PDB file of C-alpha atoms in Angstrom:
ATOM      1  CA  MET A   1     -10.574  88.071 113.252  1.00 56.00           C
ATOM      2  CA  LYS A   2     -13.648  86.940 111.321  1.00 61.00           C
ATOM      3  CA  ILE A   3     -15.891  89.890 110.412  1.00 58.00           C
ATOM      4  CA  PRO A   4     -19.692  89.209 110.611  1.00 59.00           C
ATOM      5  CA  ALA A   5     -21.739  90.019 107.466  1.00 61.00           C
ATOM      6  CA  ILE A   6     -23.036  93.585 107.811  1.00 61.00           C
ATOM      7  CA  HIS A   7     -26.123  94.744 106.034  1.00 62.00           C
ATOM      8  CA  TRP A   8     -25.703  98.530 106.257  1.00 61.00           C
ATOM      9  CA  PRO A   9     -29.312  99.585 105.889  1.00 61.00           C
ATOM     10  CA  HIS A  10     -30.280  97.303 108.887  1.00 69.00           C
ATOM     11  CA  PHE A  11     -27.128  98.111 110.945  1.00 77.00           C
ATOM     12  CA  HIS A  12     -28.796 100.562 113.079  1.00 79.00           C
ATOM     13  CA  ILE A  13     -31.567  98.156 114.137  1.00 84.00           C
ATOM     14  CA  HIS A  14     -28.963  95.383 114.793  1.00 83.00           C
ATOM     15  CA  PHE A  15     -26.824  97.531 116.947  1.00 87.00           C
ATOM     16  CA  HIS A  16     -29.749  98.681 119.078  1.00 89.00           C
ATOM     17  CA  ASP A  17     -31.574  95.426 119.157  1.00 93.00           C
ATOM     18  CA  ARG A  18     -30.636  94.041 122.575  1.00 95.00           C
ATOM     19  CA  PRO A  19     -33.145  91.136 123.422  1.00 97.00           C
ATOM     20  CA  LEU A  20     -30.869  89.608 126.020  1.00 96.00           C
ATOM     21  CA  ALA A  21     -30.557  92.913 127.809  1.00 95.00           C
ATOM     22  CA  GLY A  22     -34.435  93.392 127.988  1.00 95.00           C
ATOM     23  CA  GLU A  23     -34.275  96.047 125.251  1.00 95.00           C
ATOM     24  CA  PRO A  24     -35.328  94.538 121.892  1.00 95.00           C
ATOM     25  CA  HIS A  25     -35.678  96.965 119.041  1.00 92.00           C
ATOM     26  CA  PRO A  26     -39.362  97.906 118.541  1.00 92.00           C
ATOM     27  CA  GLU A  27     -39.179  96.745 114.859  1.00 90.00           C
ATOM     28  CA  ARG A  28     -37.852  93.300 115.844  1.00 92.00           C
ATOM     29  CA  PRO A  29     -40.337  91.719 118.386  1.00 93.00           C
ATOM     30  CA  PHE A  30     -39.257  88.192 117.527  1.00 96.00           C
ATOM     31  CA  HIS A  31     -35.846  86.672 117.517  1.00 96.00           C
ATOM     32  CA  TRP A  32     -36.059  83.387 115.589  1.00 96.00           C
ATOM     33  CA  ASN A  33     -32.410  82.628 115.546  1.00 95.00           C
ATOM     34  CA  LEU A  34     -32.306  82.817 119.327  1.00 97.00           C
ATOM     35  CA  TYR A  35     -35.212  80.377 119.685  1.00 98.00           C
ATOM     36  CA  GLY A  36     -33.905  77.947 117.114  1.00 97.00           C
ATOM     37  CA  CYS A  37     -30.462  77.846 118.605  1.00 98.00           C
ATOM     38  CA  GLU A  38     -31.953  77.325 122.094  1.00 98.00           C
ATOM     39  CA  ALA A  39     -34.093  74.423 120.825  1.00 98.00           C
ATOM     40  CA  LEU A  40     -31.020  72.732 119.287  1.00 98.00           C
ATOM     41  CA  ALA A  41     -28.889  73.304 122.407  1.00 98.00           C
ATOM     42  CA  THR A  42     -31.585  71.795 124.551  1.00 98.00           C
ATOM     43  CA  ALA A  43     -31.837  68.830 122.209  1.00 98.00           C
ATOM     44  CA  ILE A  44     -28.099  68.283 122.697  1.00 98.00           C
ATOM     45  CA  LEU A  45     -28.441  68.563 126.445  1.00 98.00           C
ATOM     46  CA  MET A  46     -31.155  65.824 126.342  1.00 98.00           C
ATOM     47  CA  ILE A  47     -29.244  63.502 124.083  1.00 98.00           C
ATOM     48  CA  ALA A  48     -26.052  63.640 126.113  1.00 97.00           C
ATOM     49  CA  GLY A  49     -27.780  63.749 129.489  1.00 97.00           C
ATOM     50  CA  LEU A  50     -30.234  60.898 128.979  1.00 97.00           C
ATOM     51  CA  THR A  51     -27.669  58.751 127.324  1.00 97.00           C
ATOM     52  CA  CYS A  52     -25.480  59.136 130.442  1.00 97.00           C
ATOM     53  CA  VAL A  53     -28.368  58.444 132.840  1.00 96.00           C
ATOM     54  CA  ILE A  54     -29.328  55.296 130.887  1.00 97.00           C
ATOM     55  CA  PHE A  55     -25.740  53.931 130.847  1.00 96.00           C
ATOM     56  CA  LEU A  56     -25.344  54.667 134.581  1.00 96.00           C
ATOM     57  CA  SER A  57     -28.680  53.447 135.845  1.00 95.00           C
ATOM     58  CA  ALA A  58     -30.400  50.986 133.446  1.00 95.00           C
ATOM     59  CA  PRO A  59     -30.193  47.388 134.739  1.00 93.00           C
ATOM     60  CA  GLY A  60     -27.866  45.345 132.599  1.00 91.00           C
ATOM     61  CA  THR A  61     -25.492  48.015 131.397  1.00 93.00           C
ATOM     62  CA  LEU A  62     -21.809  47.675 132.403  1.00 94.00           C
ATOM     63  CA  PHE A  63     -21.758  50.910 134.494  1.00 95.00           C
ATOM     64  CA  SER A  64     -25.014  50.113 136.317  1.00 95.00           C
ATOM     65  CA  THR A  65     -23.626  46.713 137.200  1.00 94.00           C
ATOM     66  CA  LEU A  66     -20.420  48.136 138.633  1.00 95.00           C
ATOM     67  CA  LEU A  67     -22.234  50.942 140.477  1.00 95.00           C
ATOM     68  CA  ALA A  68     -25.061  48.782 141.903  1.00 94.00           C
ATOM     69  CA  PRO A  69     -23.233  48.169 145.160  1.00 95.00           C
ATOM     70  CA  HIS A  70     -22.758  51.933 145.602  1.00 96.00           C
ATOM     71  CA  PRO A  71     -26.169  53.647 144.943  1.00 95.00           C
ATOM     72  CA  THR A  72     -25.194  56.964 146.455  1.00 96.00           C
ATOM     73  CA  LEU A  73     -22.277  57.255 144.044  1.00 97.00           C
ATOM     74  CA  GLN A  74     -24.464  56.106 141.169  1.00 97.00           C
ATOM     75  CA  THR A  75     -26.976  58.837 141.903  1.00 97.00           C
ATOM     76  CA  ALA A  76     -24.239  61.472 142.281  1.00 97.00           C
ATOM     77  CA  LEU A  77     -22.743  60.558 138.950  1.00 97.00           C
ATOM     78  CA  CYS A  78     -25.958  60.671 137.262  1.00 97.00           C
ATOM     79  CA  GLY A  79     -26.325  64.264 138.439  1.00 97.00           C
ATOM     80  CA  LEU A  80     -22.736  65.113 137.475  1.00 97.00           C
ATOM     81  CA  CYS A  81     -23.023  63.708 133.899  1.00 97.00           C
ATOM     82  CA  PHE A  82     -26.468  65.444 133.259  1.00 97.00           C
ATOM     83  CA  GLY A  83     -25.037  68.700 134.503  1.00 96.00           C
ATOM     84  CA  LEU A  84     -21.990  68.330 132.255  1.00 97.00           C
ATOM     85  CA  ALA A  85     -24.302  67.567 129.421  1.00 97.00           C
ATOM     86  CA  GLY A  86     -25.464  71.037 129.872  1.00 97.00           C
ATOM     87  CA  THR A  87     -21.904  72.297 129.662  1.00 97.00           C
ATOM     88  CA  VAL A  88     -21.553  70.508 126.356  1.00 97.00           C
ATOM     89  CA  ALA A  89     -24.733  72.070 125.016  1.00 98.00           C
ATOM     90  CA  ALA A  90     -23.673  75.472 126.232  1.00 97.00           C
ATOM     91  CA  MET A  91     -20.236  75.280 124.443  1.00 97.00           C
ATOM     92  CA  THR A  92     -21.805  74.532 121.107  1.00 97.00           C
ATOM     93  CA  PRO A  93     -22.245  77.451 118.670  1.00 96.00           C
ATOM     94  CA  PHE A  94     -26.052  77.093 119.284  1.00 97.00           C
ATOM     95  CA  GLY A  95     -25.572  77.456 123.068  1.00 97.00           C
ATOM     96  CA  LYS A  96     -23.217  80.485 122.595  1.00 97.00           C
ATOM     97  CA  VAL A  97     -25.762  82.333 120.491  1.00 97.00           C
ATOM     98  CA  SER A  98     -28.794  81.734 122.647  1.00 97.00           C
ATOM     99  CA  GLY A  99     -26.918  82.049 125.991  1.00 96.00           C
ATOM    100  CA  ALA A 100     -27.803  78.466 126.880  1.00 97.00           C
ATOM    101  CA  HIS A 101     -30.663  78.954 129.274  1.00 98.00           C
ATOM    102  CA  LEU A 102     -31.676  75.228 128.505  1.00 98.00           C
ATOM    103  CA  ASN A 103     -34.303  75.434 131.163  1.00 98.00           C
ATOM    104  CA  PRO A 104     -37.574  77.340 131.466  1.00 98.00           C
ATOM    105  CA  SER A 105     -36.861  78.133 135.088  1.00 98.00           C
ATOM    106  CA  VAL A 106     -33.692  80.004 134.078  1.00 98.00           C
ATOM    107  CA  THR A 107     -35.621  81.869 131.374  1.00 98.00           C
ATOM    108  CA  LEU A 108     -38.272  82.760 133.966  1.00 98.00           C
ATOM    109  CA  ALA A 109     -35.666  84.091 136.360  1.00 97.00           C
ATOM    110  CA  PHE A 110     -34.210  86.323 133.501  1.00 97.00           C
ATOM    111  CA  MET A 111     -37.715  87.498 132.695  1.00 97.00           C
ATOM    112  CA  LEU A 112     -38.591  88.394 136.246  1.00 97.00           C
ATOM    113  CA  SER A 113     -35.281  90.293 136.438  1.00 95.00           C
ATOM    114  CA  LYS A 114     -36.277  92.208 133.325  1.00 95.00           C
ATOM    115  CA  LYS A 115     -33.360  90.941 131.235  1.00 96.00           C
ATOM    116  CA  ILE A 116     -35.613  89.459 128.588  1.00 97.00           C
ATOM    117  CA  VAL A 117     -39.133  90.526 127.628  1.00 97.00           C
ATOM    118  CA  TRP A 118     -42.028  88.131 127.879  1.00 97.00           C
ATOM    119  CA  ILE A 119     -42.335  87.545 124.155  1.00 97.00           C
ATOM    120  CA  ASP A 120     -38.661  86.367 123.921  1.00 98.00           C
ATOM    121  CA  ALA A 121     -39.125  84.470 127.205  1.00 98.00           C
ATOM    122  CA  LEU A 122     -42.058  82.579 125.714  1.00 98.00           C
ATOM    123  CA  GLY A 123     -40.103  81.855 122.637  1.00 98.00           C
ATOM    124  CA  TYR A 124     -37.298  80.424 124.676  1.00 98.00           C
ATOM    125  CA  ILE A 125     -39.567  78.185 126.769  1.00 98.00           C
ATOM    126  CA  ILE A 126     -41.423  76.869 123.743  1.00 98.00           C
ATOM    127  CA  ALA A 127     -38.029  76.208 122.107  1.00 98.00           C
ATOM    128  CA  GLN A 128     -36.743  74.388 125.229  1.00 98.00           C
ATOM    129  CA  ILE A 129     -39.793  72.082 125.283  1.00 98.00           C
ATOM    130  CA  LEU A 130     -39.514  71.321 121.563  1.00 98.00           C
ATOM    131  CA  GLY A 131     -35.771  70.776 121.966  1.00 98.00           C
ATOM    132  CA  ALA A 132     -36.338  68.427 124.854  1.00 98.00           C
ATOM    133  CA  ALA A 133     -38.762  66.428 122.834  1.00 98.00           C
ATOM    134  CA  LEU A 134     -36.444  66.349 119.840  1.00 98.00           C
ATOM    135  CA  GLY A 135     -33.498  65.196 121.922  1.00 98.00           C
ATOM    136  CA  THR A 136     -35.501  62.478 123.687  1.00 98.00           C
ATOM    137  CA  GLY A 137     -36.948  61.488 120.323  1.00 97.00           C
ATOM    138  CA  ALA A 138     -33.397  60.894 119.065  1.00 97.00           C
ATOM    139  CA  VAL A 139     -32.715  58.659 122.048  1.00 97.00           C
ATOM    140  CA  TYR A 140     -35.907  56.778 121.301  1.00 96.00           C
ATOM    141  CA  ALA A 141     -35.175  56.492 117.644  1.00 96.00           C
ATOM    142  CA  PHE A 142     -31.718  54.835 118.387  1.00 95.00           C
ATOM    143  CA  GLY A 143     -33.691  52.173 120.293  1.00 94.00           C
ATOM    144  CA  ILE A 144     -35.567  51.282 117.207  1.00 93.00           C
ATOM    145  CA  ILE A 145     -32.341  50.621 115.328  1.00 93.00           C
ATOM    146  CA  PHE A 146     -30.527  49.008 118.312  1.00 93.00           C
ATOM    147  CA  LYS A 147     -32.841  46.759 120.202  1.00 92.00           C
ATOM    148  CA  PRO A 148     -30.653  46.325 123.392  1.00 93.00           C
ATOM    149  CA  TRP A 149     -30.821  50.218 123.827  1.00 95.00           C
ATOM    150  CA  HIS A 150     -34.531  50.110 123.621  1.00 94.00           C
ATOM    151  CA  LEU A 151     -34.618  47.693 126.482  1.00 95.00           C
ATOM    152  CA  PHE A 152     -32.204  49.752 128.566  1.00 95.00           C
ATOM    153  CA  SER A 153     -33.928  53.040 127.939  1.00 95.00           C
ATOM    154  CA  THR A 154     -37.469  51.681 128.683  1.00 94.00           C
ATOM    155  CA  GLU A 155     -36.288  50.196 131.922  1.00 94.00           C
ATOM    156  CA  VAL A 156     -35.531  53.698 133.243  1.00 94.00           C
ATOM    157  CA  HIS A 157     -38.464  55.364 131.391  1.00 94.00           C
ATOM    158  CA  TYR A 158     -35.963  57.137 129.098  1.00 94.00           C
ATOM    159  CA  GLY A 159     -34.339  58.890 132.027  1.00 94.00           C
ATOM    160  CA  ALA A 160     -37.560  60.295 133.349  1.00 94.00           C
ATOM    161  CA  THR A 161     -37.795  62.086 136.723  1.00 94.00           C
ATOM    162  CA  ILE A 162     -40.383  60.277 138.805  1.00 92.00           C
ATOM    163  CA  PRO A 163     -41.706  61.344 142.345  1.00 93.00           C
ATOM    164  CA  TYR A 164     -41.036  58.803 145.120  1.00 92.00           C
ATOM    165  CA  THR A 165     -44.498  57.339 145.915  1.00 89.00           C
ATOM    166  CA  ASP A 166     -43.907  56.115 149.464  1.00 90.00           C
ATOM    167  CA  ILE A 167     -44.117  59.645 150.841  1.00 91.00           C
ATOM    168  CA  SER A 168     -46.421  62.543 150.377  1.00 92.00           C
ATOM    169  CA  ILE A 169     -46.226  64.109 146.916  1.00 94.00           C
ATOM    170  CA  TRP A 170     -45.689  67.492 148.570  1.00 95.00           C
ATOM    171  CA  TYR A 171     -42.160  66.388 149.568  1.00 96.00           C
ATOM    172  CA  ALA A 172     -41.296  66.006 145.885  1.00 96.00           C
ATOM    173  CA  LEU A 173     -42.891  69.466 145.111  1.00 97.00           C
ATOM    174  CA  GLY A 174     -40.766  70.933 148.038  1.00 97.00           C
ATOM    175  CA  SER A 175     -37.662  69.244 146.704  1.00 97.00           C
ATOM    176  CA  GLU A 176     -38.095  70.759 143.324  1.00 98.00           C
ATOM    177  CA  ILE A 177     -38.751  74.289 144.720  1.00 98.00           C
ATOM    178  CA  LEU A 178     -35.590  74.084 146.970  1.00 98.00           C
ATOM    179  CA  VAL A 179     -33.257  72.547 144.352  1.00 98.00           C
ATOM    180  CA  THR A 180     -34.411  74.973 141.646  1.00 98.00           C
ATOM    181  CA  GLY A 181     -34.162  78.006 143.927  1.00 97.00           C
ATOM    182  CA  LEU A 182     -30.541  77.067 144.954  1.00 97.00           C
ATOM    183  CA  LEU A 183     -29.634  76.416 141.361  1.00 97.00           C
ATOM    184  CA  ILE A 184     -31.027  79.803 140.169  1.00 97.00           C
ATOM    185  CA  MET A 185     -29.262  81.765 142.902  1.00 95.00           C
ATOM    186  CA  MET A 186     -25.999  80.119 142.210  1.00 95.00           C
ATOM    187  CA  LEU A 187     -26.232  80.618 138.427  1.00 95.00           C
ATOM    188  CA  TYR A 188     -27.456  84.216 138.761  1.00 93.00           C
ATOM    189  CA  TRP A 189     -24.737  85.177 141.179  1.00 93.00           C
ATOM    190  CA  LEU A 190     -21.978  83.644 139.096  1.00 93.00           C
ATOM    191  CA  ALA A 191     -23.255  85.112 135.867  1.00 92.00           C
ATOM    192  CA  ALA A 192     -23.502  88.579 137.496  1.00 91.00           C
ATOM    193  CA  HIS A 193     -19.780  88.692 138.547  1.00 90.00           C
ATOM    194  CA  PRO A 194     -17.270  89.155 135.716  1.00 87.00           C
ATOM    195  CA  ARG A 195     -14.552  87.256 137.623  1.00 89.00           C
ATOM    196  CA  TYR A 196     -16.601  84.024 137.906  1.00 91.00           C
ATOM    197  CA  LYS A 197     -18.668  84.134 134.611  1.00 90.00           C
ATOM    198  CA  TRP A 198     -16.521  81.442 133.092  1.00 91.00           C
ATOM    199  CA  ILE A 199     -17.617  79.012 135.821  1.00 93.00           C
ATOM    200  CA  THR A 200     -21.314  79.385 135.104  1.00 94.00           C
ATOM    201  CA  PRO A 201     -21.771  76.821 132.393  1.00 93.00           C
ATOM    202  CA  TRP A 202     -19.580  74.309 134.377  1.00 95.00           C
ATOM    203  CA  ILE A 203     -21.276  74.605 137.768  1.00 95.00           C
ATOM    204  CA  GLY A 204     -24.407  72.496 137.060  1.00 96.00           C
ATOM    205  CA  GLY A 205     -22.465  69.178 137.096  1.00 96.00           C
ATOM    206  CA  LEU A 206     -20.940  69.960 140.482  1.00 96.00           C
ATOM    207  CA  PHE A 207     -24.228  71.205 141.909  1.00 97.00           C
ATOM    208  CA  PHE A 208     -26.157  68.090 140.968  1.00 97.00           C
ATOM    209  CA  PHE A 209     -23.305  65.884 141.945  1.00 97.00           C
ATOM    210  CA  VAL A 210     -23.709  67.266 145.512  1.00 97.00           C
ATOM    211  CA  MET A 211     -27.524  67.594 145.534  1.00 97.00           C
ATOM    212  CA  ASN A 212     -28.587  64.336 143.892  1.00 97.00           C
ATOM    213  CA  PRO A 213     -27.655  62.083 146.872  1.00 96.00           C
ATOM    214  CA  ILE A 214     -29.394  64.397 149.145  1.00 96.00           C
ATOM    215  CA  THR A 215     -32.785  65.146 147.460  1.00 96.00           C
ATOM    216  CA  ALA A 216     -32.976  63.135 144.199  1.00 95.00           C
ATOM    217  CA  TRP A 217     -34.706  60.244 145.822  1.00 95.00           C
ATOM    218  CA  MET A 218     -37.753  62.455 146.381  1.00 96.00           C
ATOM    219  CA  SER A 219     -38.279  63.962 142.963  1.00 95.00           C
ATOM    220  CA  GLY A 220     -35.386  63.061 140.636  1.00 94.00           C
ATOM    221  CA  ASN A 221     -33.920  66.627 140.928  1.00 95.00           C
ATOM    222  CA  SER A 222     -35.211  67.780 137.560  1.00 96.00           C
ATOM    223  CA  ALA A 223     -35.375  71.548 138.305  1.00 97.00           C
ATOM    224  CA  ASN A 224     -36.288  71.773 134.608  1.00 97.00           C
ATOM    225  CA  PHE A 225     -39.850  71.247 133.187  1.00 98.00           C
ATOM    226  CA  ALA A 226     -38.467  70.645 129.696  1.00 98.00           C
ATOM    227  CA  ARG A 227     -36.102  67.995 130.921  1.00 97.00           C
ATOM    228  CA  SER A 228     -38.990  66.143 132.540  1.00 97.00           C
ATOM    229  CA  PHE A 229     -41.470  66.687 129.702  1.00 97.00           C
ATOM    230  CA  GLY A 230     -39.278  65.047 127.057  1.00 97.00           C
ATOM    231  CA  PRO A 231     -38.936  61.621 128.664  1.00 96.00           C
ATOM    232  CA  ASP A 232     -42.527  61.603 129.867  1.00 96.00           C
ATOM    233  CA  LEU A 233     -43.703  62.205 126.263  1.00 96.00           C
ATOM    234  CA  PHE A 234     -42.030  59.074 125.038  1.00 94.00           C
ATOM    235  CA  ALA A 235     -42.558  56.907 128.258  1.00 91.00           C
ATOM    236  CA  GLY A 236     -46.228  57.929 128.346  1.00 90.00           C
ATOM    237  CA  ASN A 237     -45.879  58.673 132.075  1.00 86.00           C
ATOM    238  CA  TRP A 238     -47.808  61.856 132.939  1.00 88.00           C
ATOM    239  CA  ASN A 239     -48.199  61.142 136.686  1.00 84.00           C
ATOM    240  CA  GLY A 240     -46.616  63.924 138.672  1.00 90.00           C
ATOM    241  CA  LEU A 241     -45.581  66.032 135.636  1.00 94.00           C
ATOM    242  CA  TRP A 242     -47.225  69.017 137.244  1.00 96.00           C
ATOM    243  CA  ILE A 243     -44.631  68.831 140.089  1.00 97.00           C
ATOM    244  CA  TYR A 244     -41.929  69.655 137.513  1.00 97.00           C
ATOM    245  CA  LEU A 245     -43.880  72.623 136.161  1.00 97.00           C
ATOM    246  CA  PHE A 246     -45.010  74.278 139.403  1.00 97.00           C
ATOM    247  CA  GLY A 247     -42.042  73.289 141.575  1.00 97.00           C
ATOM    248  CA  PRO A 248     -39.189  74.729 139.434  1.00 97.00           C
ATOM    249  CA  PHE A 249     -41.225  77.845 138.470  1.00 98.00           C
ATOM    250  CA  ILE A 250     -41.974  78.590 142.203  1.00 98.00           C
ATOM    251  CA  GLY A 251     -38.412  77.909 143.144  1.00 98.00           C
ATOM    252  CA  SER A 252     -37.170  80.199 140.353  1.00 97.00           C
ATOM    253  CA  SER A 253     -39.575  83.038 141.283  1.00 97.00           C
ATOM    254  CA  LEU A 254     -38.595  82.845 144.993  1.00 97.00           C
ATOM    255  CA  ALA A 255     -34.911  82.878 144.123  1.00 96.00           C
ATOM    256  CA  VAL A 256     -35.328  86.046 142.160  1.00 95.00           C
ATOM    257  CA  LEU A 257     -37.193  87.621 144.982  1.00 95.00           C
ATOM    258  CA  LEU A 258     -34.329  86.708 147.390  1.00 94.00           C
ATOM    259  CA  ILE A 259     -31.752  88.122 144.915  1.00 92.00           C
ATOM    260  CA  GLN A 260     -33.685  91.366 144.537  1.00 91.00           C
ATOM    261  CA  SER A 261     -33.905  91.766 148.325  1.00 91.00           C
ATOM    262  CA  ASP A 262     -30.117  92.034 148.274  1.00 85.00           C
ATOM    263  CA  ILE A 263     -29.788  88.986 150.516  1.00 81.00           C
ATOM    264  CA  LEU A 264     -26.763  88.009 148.363  1.00 77.00           C
ATOM    265  CA  GLY A 265     -25.423  91.450 148.295  1.00 79.00           C
ATOM    266  CA  LYS A 266     -25.828  93.896 145.268  1.00 82.00           C
ATOM    267  CA  VAL A 267     -26.073  91.557 142.260  1.00 84.00           C
ATOM    268  CA  HIS A 268     -26.427  93.279 138.871  1.00 86.00           C
ATOM    269  CA  LEU A 269     -26.796  91.024 135.750  1.00 89.00           C
ATOM    270  CA  LEU A 270     -26.012  92.507 132.495  1.00 89.00           C
ATOM    271  CA  GLU A 271     -27.191  89.915 130.039  1.00 94.00           C
ATOM    272  CA  ALA A 272     -29.662  87.004 129.997  1.00 96.00           C
ATOM    273  CA  ARG A 273     -26.844  84.538 129.371  1.00 96.00           C
ATOM    274  CA  LEU A 274     -25.258  81.529 131.174  1.00 95.00           C
ATOM    275  CA  VAL A 275     -22.470  81.408 128.573  1.00 95.00           C
ATOM    276  CA  ASN A 276     -20.652  83.590 126.002  1.00 94.00           C
ATOM    277  CA  PHE A 277     -20.891  87.023 127.510  1.00 93.00           C
ATOM    278  CA  GLY A 278     -19.768  90.319 125.993  1.00 90.00           C
ATOM    279  CA  HIS A 279     -22.448  90.977 123.499  1.00 93.00           C
ATOM    280  CA  HIS A 280     -24.270  93.662 125.531  1.00 93.00           C
ATOM    281  CA  GLY A 281     -27.504  91.843 125.154  1.00 94.00           C
ATOM    282  CA  ARG A 282     -27.284  91.517 121.398  1.00 94.00           C
ATOM    283  CA  VAL A 283     -27.757  88.284 119.295  1.00 93.00           C
ATOM    284  CA  PRO A 284     -24.418  86.871 118.292  1.00 91.00           C
ATOM    285  CA  HIS A 285     -23.812  85.704 114.699  1.00 87.00           C
ATOM    286  CA  LEU A 286     -24.103  81.850 114.446  1.00 90.00           C
ATOM    287  CA  GLU A 287     -21.112  81.843 112.024  1.00 86.00           C
ATOM    288  CA  ASP A 288     -18.914  83.508 114.518  1.00 87.00           C
ATOM    289  CA  PRO A 289     -20.607  83.493 117.974  1.00 91.00           C
ATOM    290  CA  ASP A 290     -17.383  84.532 119.856  1.00 90.00           C
ATOM    291  CA  PHE A 291     -17.176  87.918 118.054  1.00 85.00           C
ATOM    292  CA  ARG A 292     -17.443  90.638 120.745  1.00 84.00           C
ATOM    293  CA  HIS A 293     -19.819  93.480 120.199  1.00 84.00           C
ATOM    294  CA  ALA A 294     -19.149  97.118 121.306  1.00 85.00           C
ATOM    295  CA  ALA A 295     -21.069  98.782 124.194  1.00 88.00           C
ATOM    296  CA  PRO A 296     -24.165 100.757 123.029  1.00 87.00           C
ATOM    297  CA  GLU A 297     -22.508 104.094 123.822  1.00 86.00           C
ATOM    298  CA  HIS A 298     -19.785 103.203 121.275  1.00 86.00           C
ATOM    299  CA  TYR A 299     -22.092 102.843 118.260  1.00 85.00           C
ATOM    300  CA  ASP A 300     -20.231 105.168 115.841  1.00 84.00           C
ATOM    301  CA  ALA A 301     -16.808 103.996 116.853  1.00 84.00           C
ATOM    302  CA  TYR A 302     -17.910 100.332 116.495  1.00 83.00           C
ATOM    303  CA  ARG A 303     -19.289 100.977 113.011  1.00 81.00           C
ATOM    304  CA  ALA A 304     -16.093 102.710 111.871  1.00 84.00           C
ATOM    305  CA  HIS A 305     -14.015  99.903 113.384  1.00 80.00           C
ATOM    306  CA  LEU A 306     -15.928  97.245 111.455  1.00 77.00           C
ATOM    307  CA  GLN A 307     -15.484  99.281 108.220  1.00 79.00           C
ATOM    308  CA  THR A 308     -11.799  99.429 108.674  1.00 82.00           C
ATOM    309  CA  LEU A 309     -11.385  95.836 109.433  1.00 76.00           C
ATOM    310  CA  ALA A 310     -13.609  94.852 106.497  1.00 74.00           C
ATOM    311  CA  ARG A 311     -11.473  97.001 104.106  1.00 79.00           C
ATOM    312  CA  GLN A 312      -8.358  95.381 105.485  1.00 77.00           C
ATOM    313  CA  GLN A 313      -9.675  91.817 105.115  1.00 72.00           C
ATOM    314  CA  SER A 314     -11.720  92.086 101.945  1.00 66.00           C
ATOM    315  CA  PRO A 315     -11.258  95.435 100.037  1.00 55.00           C
ATOM    316  CA  GLU A 316     -13.436  94.196  97.113  1.00 56.00           C
ATOM    317  CA  ALA A 317     -16.342  93.715  99.416  1.00 50.00           C
ATOM    318  CA  GLN A 318     -16.592  97.544  99.860  1.00 49.00           C
ATOM    319  CA  SER A 319     -17.704  97.921  96.271  1.00 52.00           C
ATOM    320  CA  ASP A 320     -21.150  96.616  97.378  1.00 52.00           C
ATOM    321  CA  LEU A 321     -21.519  99.568  99.882  1.00 47.00           C
ATOM    322  CA  GLN A 322     -23.217 102.672  98.953  1.00 50.00           C
ATOM    323  CA  PRO A 323     -21.271 105.900  99.716  1.00 43.00           C
ATOM    324  CA  GLY A 324     -24.254 107.336 101.541  1.00 43.00           C
ATOM    325  CA  ASP A 325     -24.328 104.417 103.857  1.00 43.00           C
ATOM    326  CA  ILE A 326     -20.855 105.146 105.142  1.00 37.00           C
ATOM    327  CA  GLU A 327     -20.982 108.973 104.956  1.00 37.00           C
ATOM    328  CA  ASN A 328     -24.454 109.558 106.373  1.00 38.00           C
ATOM    329  CA  GLY A 329     -24.642 106.652 108.827  1.00 39.00           C
ATOM    330  CA  PRO A 330     -27.381 103.973 109.047  1.00 38.00           C
ATOM    331  CA  ALA A 331     -30.990 104.602 108.345  1.00 32.00           C
TER     332      ALA A 331
END
């Protein structure tokens, strides 16, 4: 087992700092490693997801040509691949550290459920928007190097979600509210049940595979403001962006209200994560994000356990510890 670096004077703060359980330590209001990892994970989502959408839907690509006679299947596969792009992002070390929200609507749901405070929620949302811009920028930059890719990506507005203009814009807004609400309820329920937690990062692909043929024609099934903002930034298409801000946020809020009304039964979420549970709301170490942390009530036993493991693995490292740190406990 790899032992995380332990700075004994700060161990007390680290152990009791639980930002993803809604209990950050008062001396640590910001968690920059969480925000940075969330931004990088969101960028990975966008690179993988937009690349798939462009290959599947841009006129002239091999997959688009093959799928053109089957538009329903084409739409479903776009949803499947973008959802699985979220799985890829969640399984990276960055996603495991941040919990892979990847979506302001998911972060909002966690905040309304008091599993993350507003300062960290704002940090996550800003990180997601910046990450989406960064990921779309990478897709755009590849088009500068490879001209055919530029043509393919501009044909589909860099994978942007665009409201259908032949019906009232309110249908698109309603679609975003509905799809986001269903998505949040599903993710929340899975993440709250230990038996099904492992499914949570995988379910997005199946969800959009089913929903895209039903509702994507109205709004593109974004359910994610950051996902819509990135392509719009590079395509210069700001018409209807407000739908992807208000629709998902309304849908997320309504979903939390329904969950808290116990319509889905008693649902208790322990951590503001969609992946890599078992840290009791703490921030995992990037160098070993799978390391499991002890529950808060086992503070002393956990510290002693780490000391024992550290001695067994690297006895010389103990020379850096002060006797008072071990005997008297953390400051």
